[in-house]
Amino acid sequence: TLDTLERWNSPPGALFHPPLSPFVPIMPSGWQYVGRKHPVFHPIVEEGGSFFGEAFRNYPGSLMPAERFTVVLLTYERPVVLIHAIQRLSGVASLDRVVVVWNSPAPPGADMQWPDIGVPLEVVKTDKNSLNNRFIPYDCIKTEAVLSLDDDTHLRSEEIDFAFRVWRENRDRVVGFPGRFHNWDARHGGWLYNSNQSCELSMVLTGAAFIHKYYLHLYTFHMPAAIRNVVERYKNCEDLAMNCLVSHITRKPPIKVTLRWTFRCPGCDEALSGDETHFTERHRCLNAFTDIYGYLPLLYTQLRTDSVLFKTRLPHKKSKCYEFV
């Protein structure tokens, strides 16, 4: 009841009740250990009480099923690329299941050999080819954490694990890898989308990002339909729409993790993002979203998150939290 005033007067409002929320107050750090016969978190401690390398990597923390994540893979008529994408997820810590959003008009072929990576694999055949399908809160998503991936995204297992740990500390934010920013076109007026490396960013692309399932409900059922219509019109910009939505609700920027700025996909066809038209459409999307919201919700940040011991010199017998991040 203490937050009644804020809930009624802040978007999406007190009448919107999704099954999960990223705004649940954080419990004290000892709750998962004290007074429990079987702790729901595994202490990340080696002999002598140190939080180092292998012990840290081997124990992701929570043992609760809800404290895992679901990969949502969007794909369109690239079965070989898709199969390789699923295979790369084998052995990823804390992975609950993989949901493939099959955006192609034709269903998967009967001869398609789905790889077994040790977790459930769900294939959702969509009614039409739409980028908005990426953010539908499908019933088969059982976790709060959703890792949204393009099928041509290449990530190391430890990069995914690190990003998930960062997201668990920032559940109301978009947490991911490729950073982008917006800037004002002083010559012509209006907002521009920019993919150049910069000291500031305001977006993290959802081709490789963690988001809370709560925002899938907001995107599909609460966000103005005009925004989804813009995505349909250009077949583009669903990632920009999600970033605007989260920043509008939280008034916080996303969190970029690790050095990653772009991804290369060996053997893939040229991505749509390599086309100049792609950028022109994204400029138009940002300005359309500005018109709909009445302002551009995106916020700048200078922050990039790396592992605590990244680039730290350690004694010979000690190992870092992660080898590459």
mmCIF file of N, CA and C in Angstrom, residues 235-323:
data_model
loop_
_atom_site.group_PDB
_atom_site.id
_atom_site.type_symbol
_atom_site.label_atom_id
_atom_site.label_comp_id
_atom_site.label_asym_id
_atom_site.label_seq_id
_atom_site.Cartn_x
_atom_site.Cartn_y
_atom_site.Cartn_z
ATOM 1 N N LYS A 235 8.799 -3.272 -41.236
ATOM 2 C CA LYS A 235 9.427 -4.574 -40.935
ATOM 3 C C LYS A 235 10.796 -4.334 -40.315
ATOM 4 N N ASN A 236 10.800 -3.515 -39.304
ATOM 5 C CA ASN A 236 12.031 -3.004 -38.699
ATOM 6 C C ASN A 236 11.652 -2.366 -37.360
ATOM 7 N N CYS A 237 12.646 -2.127 -36.514
ATOM 8 C CA CYS A 237 12.535 -1.223 -35.364
ATOM 9 C C CYS A 237 11.858 -1.812 -34.130
ATOM 10 N N GLU A 238 11.576 -3.122 -34.089
ATOM 11 C CA GLU A 238 10.970 -3.652 -32.871
ATOM 12 C C GLU A 238 11.915 -3.515 -31.683
ATOM 13 N N ASP A 239 13.230 -3.573 -31.933
ATOM 14 C CA ASP A 239 14.198 -3.409 -30.852
ATOM 15 C C ASP A 239 14.204 -1.975 -30.331
ATOM 16 N N LEU A 240 14.064 -1.017 -31.228
ATOM 17 C CA LEU A 240 13.978 0.385 -30.801
ATOM 18 C C LEU A 240 12.697 0.619 -30.003
ATOM 19 N N ALA A 241 11.619 -0.016 -30.445
ATOM 20 C CA ALA A 241 10.347 0.125 -29.734
ATOM 21 C C ALA A 241 10.445 -0.424 -28.317
ATOM 22 N N MET A 242 11.109 -1.566 -28.139
ATOM 23 C CA MET A 242 11.255 -2.138 -26.801
ATOM 24 C C MET A 242 12.128 -1.253 -25.919
ATOM 25 N N ASN A 243 13.204 -0.710 -26.461
ATOM 26 C CA ASN A 243 14.051 0.187 -25.683
ATOM 27 C C ASN A 243 13.287 1.435 -25.259
ATOM 28 N N CYS A 244 12.494 1.987 -26.174
ATOM 29 C CA CYS A 244 11.687 3.166 -25.819
ATOM 30 C C CYS A 244 10.678 2.822 -24.737
ATOM 31 N N LEU A 245 10.050 1.652 -24.848
ATOM 32 C CA LEU A 245 9.045 1.243 -23.874
ATOM 33 C C LEU A 245 9.649 1.120 -22.474
ATOM 34 N N VAL A 246 10.765 0.419 -22.358
ATOM 35 C CA VAL A 246 11.374 0.203 -21.041
ATOM 36 C C VAL A 246 11.865 1.523 -20.447
ATOM 37 N N SER A 247 12.470 2.373 -21.261
ATOM 38 C CA SER A 247 12.926 3.668 -20.748
ATOM 39 C C SER A 247 11.754 4.563 -20.369
ATOM 40 N N HIS A 248 10.644 4.435 -21.089
ATOM 41 C CA HIS A 248 9.444 5.209 -20.750
ATOM 42 C C HIS A 248 8.888 4.787 -19.394
ATOM 43 N N ILE A 249 8.892 3.489 -19.120
ATOM 44 C CA ILE A 249 8.344 2.975 -17.862
ATOM 45 C C ILE A 249 9.277 3.254 -16.695
ATOM 46 N N THR A 250 10.574 3.047 -16.897
ATOM 47 C CA THR A 250 11.530 3.097 -15.783
ATOM 48 C C THR A 250 12.243 4.432 -15.660
ATOM 49 N N ARG A 251 12.319 5.209 -16.752
ATOM 50 C CA ARG A 251 13.164 6.400 -16.850
ATOM 51 C C ARG A 251 14.619 6.054 -16.542
ATOM 52 N N LYS A 252 15.044 4.914 -17.061
ATOM 53 C CA LYS A 252 16.424 4.462 -16.936
ATOM 54 C C LYS A 252 16.927 4.005 -18.306
ATOM 55 N N PRO A 253 18.240 4.153 -18.571
ATOM 56 C CA PRO A 253 18.797 3.650 -19.826
ATOM 57 C C PRO A 253 19.068 2.156 -19.722
ATOM 58 N N PRO A 254 19.368 1.505 -20.837
ATOM 59 C CA PRO A 254 19.744 0.092 -20.781
ATOM 60 C C PRO A 254 21.150 -0.083 -20.228
ATOM 61 N N ILE A 255 21.540 -1.327 -20.031
ATOM 62 C CA ILE A 255 22.884 -1.647 -19.554
ATOM 63 C C ILE A 255 23.589 -2.499 -20.605
ATOM 64 N N LYS A 256 24.705 -1.987 -21.090
ATOM 65 C CA LYS A 256 25.526 -2.752 -22.034
ATOM 66 C C LYS A 256 26.571 -3.536 -21.261
ATOM 67 N N VAL A 257 26.761 -4.805 -21.666
ATOM 68 C CA VAL A 257 27.787 -5.638 -21.043
ATOM 69 C C VAL A 257 28.840 -6.017 -22.077
ATOM 70 N N THR A 258 30.071 -6.136 -21.619
ATOM 71 C CA THR A 258 31.250 -6.590 -22.375
ATOM 72 C C THR A 258 31.598 -5.665 -23.535
ATOM 73 N N LEU A 259 32.650 -6.043 -24.247
ATOM 74 C CA LEU A 259 33.182 -5.229 -25.335
ATOM 75 C C LEU A 259 32.359 -5.319 -26.618
ATOM 76 N N ARG A 260 31.471 -6.302 -26.709
ATOM 77 C CA ARG A 260 30.762 -6.572 -27.962
ATOM 78 C C ARG A 260 30.012 -5.336 -28.460
ATOM 79 N N TRP A 261 30.193 -5.036 -29.767
ATOM 80 C CA TRP A 261 29.440 -3.948 -30.383
ATOM 81 C C TRP A 261 28.643 -4.452 -31.582
ATOM 82 N N THR A 262 29.213 -5.364 -32.334
ATOM 83 C CA THR A 262 28.529 -5.979 -33.466
ATOM 84 C C THR A 262 28.792 -7.475 -33.443
ATOM 85 N N PHE A 263 28.089 -8.216 -34.309
ATOM 86 C CA PHE A 263 28.271 -9.659 -34.428
ATOM 87 C C PHE A 263 28.532 -10.006 -35.886
ATOM 88 N N ARG A 264 29.422 -10.972 -36.081
ATOM 89 C CA ARG A 264 29.660 -11.497 -37.411
ATOM 90 C C ARG A 264 29.128 -12.917 -37.472
ATOM 91 N N CYS A 265 28.480 -13.247 -38.582
ATOM 92 C CA CYS A 265 27.874 -14.568 -38.751
ATOM 93 C C CYS A 265 28.497 -15.244 -39.974
ATOM 94 N N PRO A 266 29.535 -16.072 -39.784
ATOM 95 C CA PRO A 266 30.148 -16.752 -40.918
ATOM 96 C C PRO A 266 29.133 -17.629 -41.643
ATOM 97 N N GLY A 267 29.069 -17.479 -42.962
ATOM 98 C CA GLY A 267 28.174 -18.311 -43.757
ATOM 99 C C GLY A 267 26.766 -17.773 -43.884
ATOM 100 N N CYS A 268 26.429 -16.676 -43.175
ATOM 101 C CA CYS A 268 25.083 -16.107 -43.274
ATOM 102 C C CYS A 268 24.990 -15.169 -44.467
ATOM 103 N N ASP A 269 23.778 -15.024 -44.998
ATOM 104 C CA ASP A 269 23.543 -14.007 -46.012
ATOM 105 C C ASP A 269 23.751 -12.641 -45.391
ATOM 106 N N GLU A 270 23.947 -11.640 -46.242
ATOM 107 C CA GLU A 270 24.131 -10.284 -45.730
ATOM 108 C C GLU A 270 22.917 -9.861 -44.917
ATOM 109 N N ALA A 271 23.169 -9.315 -43.748
ATOM 110 C CA ALA A 271 22.075 -8.918 -42.864
ATOM 111 C C ALA A 271 21.369 -7.680 -43.406
ATOM 112 N N LEU A 272 20.096 -7.552 -43.039
ATOM 113 C CA LEU A 272 19.326 -6.378 -43.437
ATOM 114 C C LEU A 272 19.941 -5.096 -42.897
ATOM 115 N N SER A 273 20.627 -5.203 -41.744
ATOM 116 C CA SER A 273 21.205 -4.023 -41.118
ATOM 117 C C SER A 273 22.342 -3.425 -41.945
ATOM 118 N N GLY A 274 22.843 -4.184 -42.950
ATOM 119 C CA GLY A 274 23.884 -3.651 -43.798
ATOM 120 C C GLY A 274 23.355 -2.767 -44.917
ATOM 121 N N ASP A 275 22.063 -2.679 -45.073
ATOM 122 C CA ASP A 275 21.424 -1.902 -46.126
ATOM 123 C C ASP A 275 21.186 -0.476 -45.641
ATOM 124 N N GLU A 276 21.506 0.512 -46.489
ATOM 125 C CA GLU A 276 21.317 1.910 -46.102
ATOM 126 C C GLU A 276 19.850 2.210 -45.802
ATOM 127 N N THR A 277 18.938 1.532 -46.515
ATOM 128 C CA THR A 277 17.513 1.721 -46.262
ATOM 129 C C THR A 277 17.156 1.370 -44.825
ATOM 130 N N HIS A 278 17.853 0.372 -44.271
ATOM 131 C CA HIS A 278 17.618 -0.051 -42.892
ATOM 132 C C HIS A 278 17.802 1.130 -41.940
ATOM 133 N N PHE A 279 18.851 1.928 -42.138
ATOM 134 C CA PHE A 279 19.118 3.057 -41.252
ATOM 135 C C PHE A 279 18.095 4.176 -41.478
ATOM 136 N N THR A 280 17.739 4.413 -42.731
ATOM 137 C CA THR A 280 16.733 5.438 -43.014
ATOM 138 C C THR A 280 15.420 5.122 -42.311
ATOM 139 N N GLU A 281 15.028 3.849 -42.353
ATOM 140 C CA GLU A 281 13.796 3.437 -41.688
ATOM 141 C C GLU A 281 13.895 3.612 -40.182
ATOM 142 N N ARG A 282 15.062 3.348 -39.630
ATOM 143 C CA ARG A 282 15.212 3.478 -38.172
ATOM 144 C C ARG A 282 15.188 4.948 -37.738
ATOM 145 N N HIS A 283 15.716 5.834 -38.579
ATOM 146 C CA HIS A 283 15.541 7.263 -38.296
ATOM 147 C C HIS A 283 14.053 7.602 -38.215
ATOM 148 N N ARG A 284 13.302 7.117 -39.195
ATOM 149 C CA ARG A 284 11.864 7.406 -39.243
ATOM 150 C C ARG A 284 11.128 6.797 -38.056
ATOM 151 N N CYS A 285 11.549 5.607 -37.659
ATOM 152 C CA CYS A 285 10.912 4.968 -36.496
ATOM 153 C C CYS A 285 11.078 5.808 -35.243
ATOM 154 N N LEU A 286 12.300 6.282 -34.989
ATOM 155 C CA LEU A 286 12.531 7.078 -33.783
ATOM 156 C C LEU A 286 11.644 8.318 -33.762
ATOM 157 N N ASN A 287 11.493 8.957 -34.900
ATOM 158 C CA ASN A 287 10.663 10.154 -34.945
ATOM 159 C C ASN A 287 9.181 9.824 -34.838
ATOM 160 N N ALA A 288 8.779 8.665 -35.381
ATOM 161 C CA ALA A 288 7.385 8.232 -35.229
ATOM 162 C C ALA A 288 7.085 7.912 -33.765
ATOM 163 N N PHE A 289 8.018 7.243 -33.091
ATOM 164 C CA PHE A 289 7.821 6.927 -31.677
ATOM 165 C C PHE A 289 7.757 8.204 -30.845
ATOM 166 N N THR A 290 8.558 9.193 -31.223
ATOM 167 C CA THR A 290 8.530 10.487 -30.528
ATOM 168 C C THR A 290 7.155 11.132 -30.649
ATOM 169 N N ASP A 291 6.573 11.063 -31.825
ATOM 170 C CA ASP A 291 5.240 11.633 -32.032
ATOM 171 C C ASP A 291 4.191 10.907 -31.190
ATOM 172 N N ILE A 292 4.327 9.591 -31.079
ATOM 173 C CA ILE A 292 3.325 8.800 -30.354
ATOM 174 C C ILE A 292 3.425 9.037 -28.850
ATOM 175 N N TYR A 293 4.655 9.029 -28.323
ATOM 176 C CA TYR A 293 4.842 9.230 -26.881
ATOM 177 C C TYR A 293 4.704 10.711 -26.489
ATOM 178 N N GLY A 294 4.948 11.588 -27.450
ATOM 179 C CA GLY A 294 4.986 13.016 -27.130
ATOM 180 C C GLY A 294 6.369 13.482 -26.752
ATOM 181 N N TYR A 295 7.304 12.567 -26.671
ATOM 182 C CA TYR A 295 8.723 12.843 -26.404
ATOM 183 C C TYR A 295 9.481 11.565 -26.747
ATOM 184 N N LEU A 296 10.810 11.639 -26.847
ATOM 185 C CA LEU A 296 11.603 10.429 -27.085
ATOM 186 C C LEU A 296 12.063 9.893 -25.735
ATOM 187 N N PRO A 297 11.596 8.706 -25.319
ATOM 188 C CA PRO A 297 11.897 8.211 -23.972
ATOM 189 C C PRO A 297 13.352 7.807 -23.734
ATOM 190 N N LEU A 298 14.137 7.602 -24.782
ATOM 191 C CA LEU A 298 15.492 7.071 -24.623
ATOM 192 C C LEU A 298 16.356 7.984 -23.761
ATOM 193 N N LEU A 299 17.214 7.361 -22.948
ATOM 194 C CA LEU A 299 18.132 8.080 -22.068
ATOM 195 C C LEU A 299 19.559 7.621 -22.327
ATOM 196 N N TYR A 300 20.497 8.558 -22.242
ATOM 197 C CA TYR A 300 21.905 8.223 -22.471
ATOM 198 C C TYR A 300 22.549 7.633 -21.218
ATOM 199 N N THR A 301 23.538 6.799 -21.441
ATOM 200 C CA THR A 301 24.372 6.295 -20.353
ATOM 201 C C THR A 301 25.804 6.173 -20.841
ATOM 202 N N GLN A 302 26.748 6.389 -19.949
ATOM 203 C CA GLN A 302 28.168 6.216 -20.247
ATOM 204 C C GLN A 302 28.692 4.907 -19.675
ATOM 205 N N LEU A 303 27.794 4.096 -19.145
ATOM 206 C CA LEU A 303 28.181 2.893 -18.409
ATOM 207 C C LEU A 303 28.295 1.681 -19.323
ATOM 208 N N ARG A 304 29.351 0.900 -19.145
ATOM 209 C CA ARG A 304 29.449 -0.446 -19.694
ATOM 210 C C ARG A 304 29.876 -1.361 -18.564
ATOM 211 N N THR A 305 29.258 -2.519 -18.447
ATOM 212 C CA THR A 305 29.529 -3.413 -17.327
ATOM 213 C C THR A 305 30.419 -4.566 -17.765
ATOM 214 N N ASP A 306 31.516 -4.731 -17.053
ATOM 215 C CA ASP A 306 32.417 -5.867 -17.256
ATOM 216 C C ASP A 306 32.556 -6.613 -15.936
ATOM 217 N N SER A 307 33.072 -7.822 -16.012
ATOM 218 C CA SER A 307 33.304 -8.605 -14.806
ATOM 219 C C SER A 307 34.243 -7.858 -13.861
ATOM 220 N N VAL A 308 34.052 -8.046 -12.551
ATOM 221 C CA VAL A 308 34.810 -7.298 -11.544
ATOM 222 C C VAL A 308 36.318 -7.428 -11.755
ATOM 223 N N LEU A 309 36.787 -8.615 -12.119
ATOM 224 C CA LEU A 309 38.225 -8.853 -12.256
ATOM 225 C C LEU A 309 38.711 -8.758 -13.701
ATOM 226 N N PHE A 310 37.887 -8.211 -14.574
ATOM 227 C CA PHE A 310 38.293 -8.053 -15.972
ATOM 228 C C PHE A 310 39.546 -7.186 -16.060
ATOM 229 N N LYS A 311 40.571 -7.685 -16.734
ATOM 230 C CA LYS A 311 41.859 -7.008 -16.936
ATOM 231 C C LYS A 311 42.607 -6.756 -15.627
ATOM 232 N N THR A 312 42.255 -7.477 -14.567
ATOM 233 C CA THR A 312 42.962 -7.343 -13.293
ATOM 234 C C THR A 312 44.081 -8.373 -13.211
ATOM 235 N N ARG A 313 45.266 -7.957 -12.798
ATOM 236 C CA ARG A 313 46.380 -8.892 -12.606
ATOM 237 C C ARG A 313 46.174 -9.647 -11.293
ATOM 238 N N LEU A 314 46.222 -10.971 -11.375
ATOM 239 C CA LEU A 314 45.981 -11.807 -10.207
ATOM 240 C C LEU A 314 47.198 -12.665 -9.901
ATOM 241 N N PRO A 315 47.331 -13.127 -8.645
ATOM 242 C CA PRO A 315 48.395 -14.083 -8.324
ATOM 243 C C PRO A 315 48.295 -15.317 -9.217
ATOM 244 N N HIS A 316 49.399 -15.982 -9.415
ATOM 245 C CA HIS A 316 49.496 -17.099 -10.354
ATOM 246 C C HIS A 316 48.472 -18.188 -10.064
ATOM 247 N N LYS A 317 48.177 -18.463 -8.819
ATOM 248 C CA LYS A 317 47.293 -19.560 -8.451
ATOM 249 C C LYS A 317 45.808 -19.185 -8.496
ATOM 250 N N LYS A 318 45.529 -17.937 -8.778
ATOM 251 C CA LYS A 318 44.144 -17.495 -8.812
ATOM 252 C C LYS A 318 43.678 -17.329 -10.260
ATOM 253 N N SER A 319 42.401 -17.630 -10.498
ATOM 254 C CA SER A 319 41.838 -17.449 -11.838
ATOM 255 C C SER A 319 40.740 -16.395 -11.782
ATOM 256 N N LYS A 320 40.482 -15.768 -12.936
ATOM 257 C CA LYS A 320 39.486 -14.705 -12.987
ATOM 258 C C LYS A 320 38.076 -15.295 -12.989
ATOM 259 N N CYS A 321 37.105 -14.399 -12.819
ATOM 260 C CA CYS A 321 35.709 -14.835 -12.819
ATOM 261 C C CYS A 321 35.368 -15.481 -14.154
ATOM 262 N N TYR A 322 35.829 -14.877 -15.243
ATOM 263 C CA TYR A 322 35.618 -15.395 -16.588
ATOM 264 C C TYR A 322 36.909 -15.235 -17.376
ATOM 265 N N GLU A 323 37.081 -16.069 -18.369
ATOM 266 C CA GLU A 323 38.306 -16.011 -19.158
ATOM 267 C C GLU A 323 38.340 -14.812 -20.094
#
